[in-house]
Short mmCIF file of C-alpha atoms in Angstrom, two decimals:
data_model
loop_
_atom_site.label_atom_id
_atom_site.label_comp_id
_atom_site.label_asym_id
_atom_site.label_seq_id
_atom_site.Cartn_x
_atom_site.Cartn_y
_atom_site.Cartn_z
CA MET O 1 114.86 60.21 89.13
CA GLY O 2 111.32 60.84 87.86
CA LYS O 3 111.22 64.23 89.58
CA ALA O 4 114.58 65.22 88.08
CA ARG O 5 113.47 64.19 84.57
CA THR O 6 110.29 66.20 84.95
CA LEU O 7 112.29 69.24 86.02
CA ALA O 8 114.66 68.69 83.12
CA GLU O 9 111.72 68.63 80.72
CA VAL O 10 110.37 71.88 82.19
CA TYR O 11 113.69 73.65 81.64
CA ARG O 12 114.20 72.21 78.17
CA GLN O 13 110.73 73.29 77.11
CA PHE O 14 111.31 76.76 78.55
CA GLY O 15 114.50 77.09 76.53
CA GLU O 16 113.28 75.57 73.29
CA VAL O 17 109.77 77.07 73.33
CA ASP O 18 109.34 80.01 75.73
CA ALA O 19 112.73 81.66 75.26
CA ALA O 20 113.28 80.65 71.64
CA GLY O 21 113.27 83.67 69.36
CA THR O 22 113.04 86.05 72.32
CA SER O 23 116.19 85.50 74.36
CA SER O 24 119.03 83.52 72.83
CA LEU O 25 120.86 83.67 76.16
CA TYR O 26 118.02 82.14 78.16
CA GLU O 27 117.37 79.63 75.40
CA ARG O 28 120.94 78.38 75.70
CA VAL O 29 121.09 78.60 79.52
CA ALA O 30 117.78 76.83 80.14
CA VAL O 31 118.65 73.94 77.84
CA ALA O 32 122.08 73.64 79.49
CA LEU O 33 120.48 73.52 82.94
CA SER O 34 118.11 70.80 81.73
CA GLU O 35 121.11 68.69 80.72
CA SER O 36 123.10 69.18 83.94
CA ASP O 37 122.40 66.80 86.81
CA GLU O 38 124.38 69.12 89.08
CA ALA O 39 122.23 72.13 88.17
CA LEU O 40 118.98 70.18 88.51
CA ARG O 41 119.99 68.96 91.98
CA ALA O 42 120.66 72.56 93.00
CA ILE O 43 117.29 73.70 91.67
CA GLU O 44 115.57 70.88 93.54
CA ALA O 45 116.89 72.38 96.79
CA ALA O 46 114.29 75.13 96.31
CA PRO O 47 110.66 74.57 97.37
CA ALA O 48 108.70 72.87 94.60
CA ARG O 49 106.69 75.98 93.72
CA LYS O 50 109.89 78.02 93.49
CA ARG O 51 111.66 75.96 90.83
CA HIS O 52 110.16 77.58 87.75
CA PRO O 53 112.73 78.70 85.17
CA THR O 54 111.66 82.37 85.23
CA LEU O 55 112.24 82.56 88.98
CA ILE O 56 115.51 80.60 89.11
CA LEU O 57 116.92 82.51 86.13
CA ALA O 58 115.90 85.81 87.75
CA ALA O 59 117.63 84.75 90.97
CA LEU O 60 120.80 84.02 89.01
CA HIS O 61 120.48 87.37 87.22
CA ASP O 62 120.04 89.09 90.58
CA LEU O 63 123.34 87.62 91.80
CA ALA O 64 125.01 88.80 88.60
CA LEU O 65 123.65 92.34 88.97
CA ALA O 66 124.73 92.40 92.62
CA GLY O 67 128.32 91.61 91.62
CA ARG O 68 128.23 88.22 93.32
CA ALA O 69 128.43 86.17 90.09
CA PRO O 70 130.97 88.09 87.96
CA ALA O 71 131.49 85.37 85.36
CA LEU O 72 127.74 85.18 84.72
CA ALA O 73 127.51 88.99 84.58
CA ALA O 74 130.33 89.12 82.03
CA ALA O 75 128.71 86.44 79.87
CA TYR O 76 125.39 88.28 79.94
CA ALA O 77 127.11 91.58 79.09
CA THR O 78 128.72 90.07 75.99
CA ALA O 79 125.66 87.93 75.11
CA ASP O 80 127.89 84.83 75.04
CA GLY O 81 125.43 81.97 75.32
CA ASP O 82 127.97 79.19 75.87
CA ALA O 83 129.81 81.15 78.56
CA ALA O 84 126.48 82.07 80.18
CA ALA O 85 125.42 78.42 80.28
CA ASP O 86 128.69 77.35 81.92
CA ALA O 87 128.56 80.26 84.39
CA ALA O 88 124.93 79.57 85.29
CA ILE O 89 125.68 75.94 86.09
CA ASP O 90 128.77 76.92 88.09
CA THR O 91 126.87 79.61 90.02
CA LEU O 92 124.03 77.23 90.81
CA SER O 93 126.43 74.59 92.11
CA ARG O 94 128.65 76.96 94.13
CA MET O 95 125.91 79.29 95.40
CA THR O 96 122.97 76.96 95.73
CA ASP O 97 121.95 78.37 99.11
CA SER O 98 122.01 81.94 97.78
CA VAL O 99 119.97 81.09 94.69
CA VAL O 100 117.43 79.16 96.76
CA ALA O 101 117.18 81.96 99.33
CA ILE O 102 116.42 84.53 96.63
CA ALA O 103 113.90 82.28 94.90
CA ALA O 104 112.19 81.41 98.18
CA ARG O 105 111.83 85.08 99.16
CA ARG O 106 110.94 86.53 95.79
CA ARG O 107 108.40 86.15 93.04
CA THR O 108 108.40 87.53 89.54
CA PRO O 109 106.18 90.62 89.37
CA THR O 110 102.59 89.96 88.33
CA ASN O 111 102.39 93.52 87.00
CA GLY O 112 105.50 93.37 84.86
CA SER O 113 106.76 96.46 83.15
CA GLU O 114 105.36 95.84 79.67
CA ASN O 115 102.00 94.63 80.98
CA GLU O 116 101.44 97.09 83.77
CA ASN O 117 101.69 100.01 81.36
CA GLY O 118 98.53 98.89 79.58
CA ARG O 119 96.66 98.71 82.84
CA CYS O 120 96.91 102.48 83.28
CA ALA O 121 95.09 103.03 79.98
CA VAL O 122 92.18 100.99 81.32
CA LEU O 123 92.20 102.42 84.83
CA TYR O 124 92.38 106.14 84.04
CA PRO O 125 89.00 106.64 82.31
CA ALA O 126 87.25 104.25 84.70
CA ILE O 127 88.55 106.06 87.80
CA ALA O 128 87.56 109.41 86.29
CA GLU O 129 84.09 108.03 85.59
CA ALA O 130 83.77 106.74 89.15
CA ALA O 131 84.59 110.19 90.50
CA ARG O 132 82.07 111.80 88.15
CA ARG O 133 79.28 109.51 89.28
CA VAL O 134 79.93 110.23 92.94
CA GLY O 135 80.71 113.92 92.45
CA ALA O 136 84.15 113.54 94.03
CA HIS O 137 86.79 116.23 93.65
CA THR O 138 89.63 114.13 95.11
CA VAL O 139 90.32 110.40 95.13
CA GLY O 140 92.43 107.98 97.15
CA LEU O 141 93.76 105.03 95.16
CA ILE O 142 93.98 101.57 96.73
CA ASP O 143 95.54 99.00 94.41
CA VAL O 144 95.16 95.31 95.27
CA GLY O 145 98.05 93.19 94.06
CA CYS O 146 100.09 96.36 93.58
CA SER O 147 103.44 94.67 92.87
CA THR O 148 105.67 97.59 91.79
CA GLY O 149 102.98 100.25 92.36
CA LEU O 150 102.76 101.74 88.86
CA ASN O 151 98.94 101.45 88.88
CA LEU O 152 98.98 103.92 91.76
CA GLN O 153 100.72 106.47 89.51
CA VAL O 154 98.03 106.27 86.82
CA ASP O 155 97.44 110.03 86.91
CA ARG O 156 101.16 110.67 86.38
CA VAL O 157 101.54 108.48 83.29
CA GLY O 158 101.13 109.82 79.75
CA ILE O 159 98.44 107.81 77.95
CA THR O 160 97.71 107.99 74.22
CA TYR O 161 94.73 106.19 72.69
CA GLY O 162 94.39 105.05 69.12
CA ASP O 163 91.55 107.47 68.47
CA GLY O 164 93.83 110.44 69.20
CA LEU O 165 92.82 111.07 72.82
CA SER O 166 95.56 111.80 75.36
CA LEU O 167 95.07 111.47 79.11
CA GLY O 168 97.32 111.77 82.15
CA ASP O 169 100.55 113.74 82.21
CA PRO O 170 101.83 114.59 78.71
CA SER O 171 105.32 115.33 80.12
CA SER O 172 105.60 112.00 81.96
CA PRO O 173 108.70 109.87 81.33
CA VAL O 174 106.42 106.83 81.28
CA ARG O 175 104.33 106.60 78.12
CA VAL O 176 101.44 104.26 77.39
CA SER O 177 99.61 103.58 74.15
CA CYS O 178 96.30 101.78 73.78
CA SER O 179 94.30 100.84 70.70
CA VAL O 180 90.57 101.60 70.73
CA VAL O 181 88.02 99.43 68.94
CA GLY O 182 84.31 100.09 68.56
CA ASP O 183 82.31 103.24 67.86
CA ARG O 184 82.17 104.70 71.36
CA PRO O 185 85.09 106.99 72.27
CA VAL O 186 87.01 106.77 75.52
CA PRO O 187 85.84 109.67 77.76
CA ALA O 188 88.19 112.65 77.76
CA ARG O 189 87.40 113.49 81.39
CA ALA O 190 90.41 114.22 83.60
CA MET O 191 90.93 112.30 86.82
CA PRO O 192 90.56 114.33 90.04
CA GLU O 193 93.52 115.03 92.29
CA VAL O 194 94.95 111.92 93.93
CA VAL O 195 95.43 112.53 97.66
CA ALA O 196 96.37 108.98 98.77
CA ARG O 197 98.18 106.07 97.13
CA VAL O 198 98.00 102.75 98.98
CA GLY O 199 99.16 99.38 97.66
CA ILE O 200 98.20 95.97 99.04
CA ASP O 201 100.25 92.92 98.15
CA PRO O 202 101.42 89.72 99.88
CA ASP O 203 104.97 90.69 98.88
CA PRO O 204 105.03 94.34 97.72
CA VAL O 205 108.06 95.69 95.89
CA ASP O 206 109.45 98.96 97.24
CA VAL O 207 111.27 100.63 94.36
CA THR O 208 113.04 102.96 96.80
CA ASP O 209 114.80 99.92 98.28
CA PRO O 210 117.96 99.10 96.27
CA ASP O 211 117.49 95.34 96.65
CA ASP O 212 113.88 95.50 95.47
CA ALA O 213 114.77 97.74 92.53
CA ARG O 214 117.57 95.37 91.55
CA TRP O 215 115.14 92.46 91.67
CA LEU O 216 112.88 94.21 89.17
CA ARG O 217 115.86 94.62 86.86
CA ALA O 218 116.79 90.97 87.40
CA CYS O 219 113.35 89.89 86.21
CA LEU O 220 114.08 91.37 82.79
CA TRP O 221 115.76 88.86 80.51
CA PRO O 222 119.35 90.10 80.09
CA ASP O 223 119.51 90.18 76.29
CA GLN O 224 115.84 90.88 75.54
CA PRO O 225 116.08 94.65 75.11
CA GLY O 226 118.55 94.20 72.27
CA GLN O 227 116.43 91.72 70.34
CA PRO O 228 115.03 93.02 67.04
CA GLY O 229 111.46 94.20 67.46
CA GLN O 230 111.56 94.05 71.24
CA PRO O 231 110.66 97.18 73.27
CA GLU O 232 113.35 99.01 75.19
CA ARG O 233 112.30 97.38 78.41
CA VAL O 234 115.27 98.44 80.50
CA ALA O 235 114.65 102.12 79.72
CA THR O 236 110.94 101.66 80.38
CA LEU O 237 111.55 99.97 83.70
CA GLU O 238 114.02 102.65 84.79
CA ALA O 239 111.48 105.37 83.97
CA GLU O 240 108.81 103.54 85.96
CA ILE O 241 111.12 103.13 88.96
CA VAL O 242 111.89 106.86 88.93
CA LEU O 243 108.20 107.78 88.58
CA VAL O 244 107.10 105.60 91.50
CA ALA O 245 110.04 106.65 93.67
CA THR O 246 109.14 110.34 93.35
CA ALA O 247 105.68 109.70 94.84
CA PRO O 248 106.09 106.39 96.69
CA PRO O 249 102.85 104.76 97.78
CA LEU O 250 102.13 103.41 101.22
CA LEU O 251 102.66 99.65 100.90
CA LEU O 252 100.61 97.30 103.06
CA ARG O 253 101.76 93.70 103.18
CA GLY O 254 99.15 90.99 103.51
CA ASP O 255 95.93 89.48 102.23
CA ALA O 256 93.63 91.99 100.53
CA VAL O 257 90.56 90.91 102.48
CA ASP O 258 92.35 91.35 105.79
CA VAL O 259 94.19 94.57 104.96
CA LEU O 260 91.49 96.54 103.13
CA PRO O 261 90.12 98.22 106.30
CA ASP O 262 93.60 99.57 107.07
CA ALA O 263 93.87 100.85 103.51
CA PHE O 264 90.55 102.68 103.67
CA ALA O 265 91.71 104.35 106.86
CA GLN O 266 94.53 106.01 104.88
CA VAL O 267 92.13 107.83 102.54
CA PRO O 268 90.97 111.27 103.80
CA ALA O 269 87.31 111.45 104.73
CA ASP O 270 86.50 113.97 101.98
CA ALA O 271 88.09 111.87 99.21
CA LEU O 272 86.55 109.00 97.26
CA PRO O 273 88.37 105.71 97.93
CA VAL O 274 88.83 103.91 94.59
CA VAL O 275 89.93 100.29 94.90
CA THR O 276 91.53 98.88 91.75
CA THR O 277 92.10 95.25 90.83
CA THR O 278 93.77 94.29 87.56
CA TRP O 279 93.91 90.55 87.02
CA ALA O 280 94.42 90.10 90.76
CA LEU O 281 91.18 88.38 91.79
CA SER O 282 91.74 85.32 89.62
CA ARG O 283 94.40 84.24 92.12
CA LEU O 284 91.78 84.16 94.89
CA PRO O 285 89.19 81.41 95.46
CA LEU O 286 85.56 82.40 94.98
CA GLU O 287 84.96 82.54 98.74
CA SER O 288 87.75 85.13 99.13
CA ARG O 289 86.42 87.17 96.20
CA LEU O 290 83.01 87.30 97.85
CA ARG O 291 84.60 88.35 101.15
CA PHE O 292 86.47 91.05 99.24
CA LEU O 293 83.14 92.34 97.91
CA HIS O 294 81.76 92.30 101.44
CA ARG O 295 84.72 94.37 102.67
CA LEU O 296 83.90 97.03 100.07
CA ASP O 297 80.28 97.02 101.17
CA GLU O 298 81.33 97.39 104.81
CA ALA O 299 83.55 100.37 103.99
CA ALA O 300 80.63 102.05 102.22
CA ALA O 301 78.62 102.23 105.44
CA GLY O 302 80.21 105.60 106.19
CA ARG O 303 80.94 107.00 102.72
CA ALA O 304 80.82 106.18 99.03
CA VAL O 305 83.41 103.69 97.78
CA ALA O 306 84.28 102.81 94.18
CA TRP O 307 85.84 99.67 92.73
CA VAL O 308 87.42 99.61 89.27
CA SER O 309 88.33 96.17 87.96
CA ALA O 310 89.90 94.60 84.91
CA GLU O 311 89.39 90.87 85.32
CA GLY O 312 88.60 87.86 83.21
CA VAL O 313 84.97 87.23 82.30
CA GLY O 314 83.08 86.11 85.39
CA VAL O 315 86.00 86.61 87.79
CA ALA O 316 84.89 89.86 89.46
CA PRO O 317 81.80 89.23 91.62
CA ALA O 318 78.79 91.49 90.94
CA ILE O 319 80.25 92.81 87.66
CA PRO O 320 78.04 91.90 84.66
CA THR O 321 79.57 89.60 82.07
CA LEU O 322 77.57 90.99 79.11
CA GLY O 323 76.78 87.43 78.11
CA ASP O 324 80.44 86.82 77.26
CA ARG O 325 81.89 83.36 77.69
CA ARG O 326 84.54 82.60 80.28
CA ALA O 327 88.09 82.20 79.00
CA SER O 328 87.06 84.12 75.89
CA GLY O 329 90.41 85.88 75.50
CA HIS O 330 89.33 89.28 76.76
CA SER O 331 88.58 90.88 80.12
CA ILE O 332 85.72 92.96 81.48
CA ILE O 333 86.36 96.50 82.73
CA GLY O 334 84.07 96.85 85.73
CA LEU O 335 82.93 99.86 87.71
CA ALA O 336 81.07 99.37 90.99
CA VAL O 337 79.95 102.21 93.26
CA PHE O 338 78.96 101.36 96.82
CA ASP O 339 76.97 104.13 98.49
CA GLY O 340 75.30 103.16 101.74
CA ALA O 341 72.97 100.26 101.04
CA ALA O 342 73.10 100.80 97.27
CA LEU O 343 75.42 98.99 94.88
CA ARG O 344 75.62 100.07 91.26
CA ALA O 345 77.80 97.69 89.25
CA GLU O 346 78.37 98.04 85.53
CA ALA O 347 80.63 96.68 82.82
CA VAL O 348 82.03 99.86 81.28
CA GLY O 349 84.24 98.16 78.71
CA ARG O 350 86.20 95.21 77.43
CA CYS O 351 89.97 94.99 77.04
CA TRP O 352 92.55 92.72 75.49
CA SER O 353 96.31 92.13 75.93
CA ARG O 354 96.37 93.44 79.50
CA GLY O 355 94.99 96.82 78.45
CA ARG O 356 96.79 97.30 75.16
CA MET O 357 93.42 97.38 73.41
CA LEU O 358 89.99 98.32 74.75
CA THR O 359 86.40 98.94 73.84
CA TRP O 360 84.56 101.55 75.89
CA LEU O 361 80.88 100.74 76.52
CA ALA O 362 79.58 103.19 79.14
CA ASP O 363 77.58 106.26 78.26
CA ALA O 364 79.55 109.49 78.44
#
């Protein structure tokens, strides 16, 4: 009983705190699930680490979008909270195995639509700076923890900075805005041609696969786009799916440390491999982060390699912390260039809100 009460508390808190004011549907559904012994028993059929409300609710939404839970789909379409709560409980009880199977196989994207956009604003000037320092005319992008792969389309996104600078593709259907603080401007240098796009992820999402694309849509809260003040997330996600699908990256499944050599092999010899990590290394223990650094050093035995990172203070090995305190609320934008036996690592900026705001520090 203790386990069930704990799970009930998790779902009640999610509804009353996390979803409150953002999604009236999920607020009502989560609280209803917390009060239903039948629903809680169904959720407990999932592995312990797969019982979180965001994952279970996304699995239910996936069934609704797939046409397998029509009553739930209808309730979501009409934003009827009471009907959605009843349909969610009924779907969980009747389709427990299906919900558990989806939750066990899937995870909610770490580079969600609204967050991943901001990452491009951080990555673009840092990648361009890496190419300048090496003298590279083409680059191959390798994104660790790629999730949906939007980071690998950074050159094809339209980016506008608060100081008036625009980078990327001004005609892109995916638009990004980023505030700039501090006196130093973001460099206006254009990124070289991208000749390879490689993503590494334990469970990459292939937007050209209908099931994977539907899962991304299922991870959006069904009534959130219509909430006052909320961004049009459905339209944004659809634009991102189209953008990635028109230049799909090569997706490598596995651990970054193990797969990196295969990724480097996909970058032409005359191009600069640029490895990017955006809040991906914090999920790895320190020993794995050090092995990751060693992999980069190994790859640089035959050619220059660059690493662009946006990680919490002290998370990225070898990147200076500027004397900042850990867990300080911002992240360090790092640029490391490996060239033979030499390693030049620098903190080129700070950013906040997953790239929605940045300070550029490096000399132009």
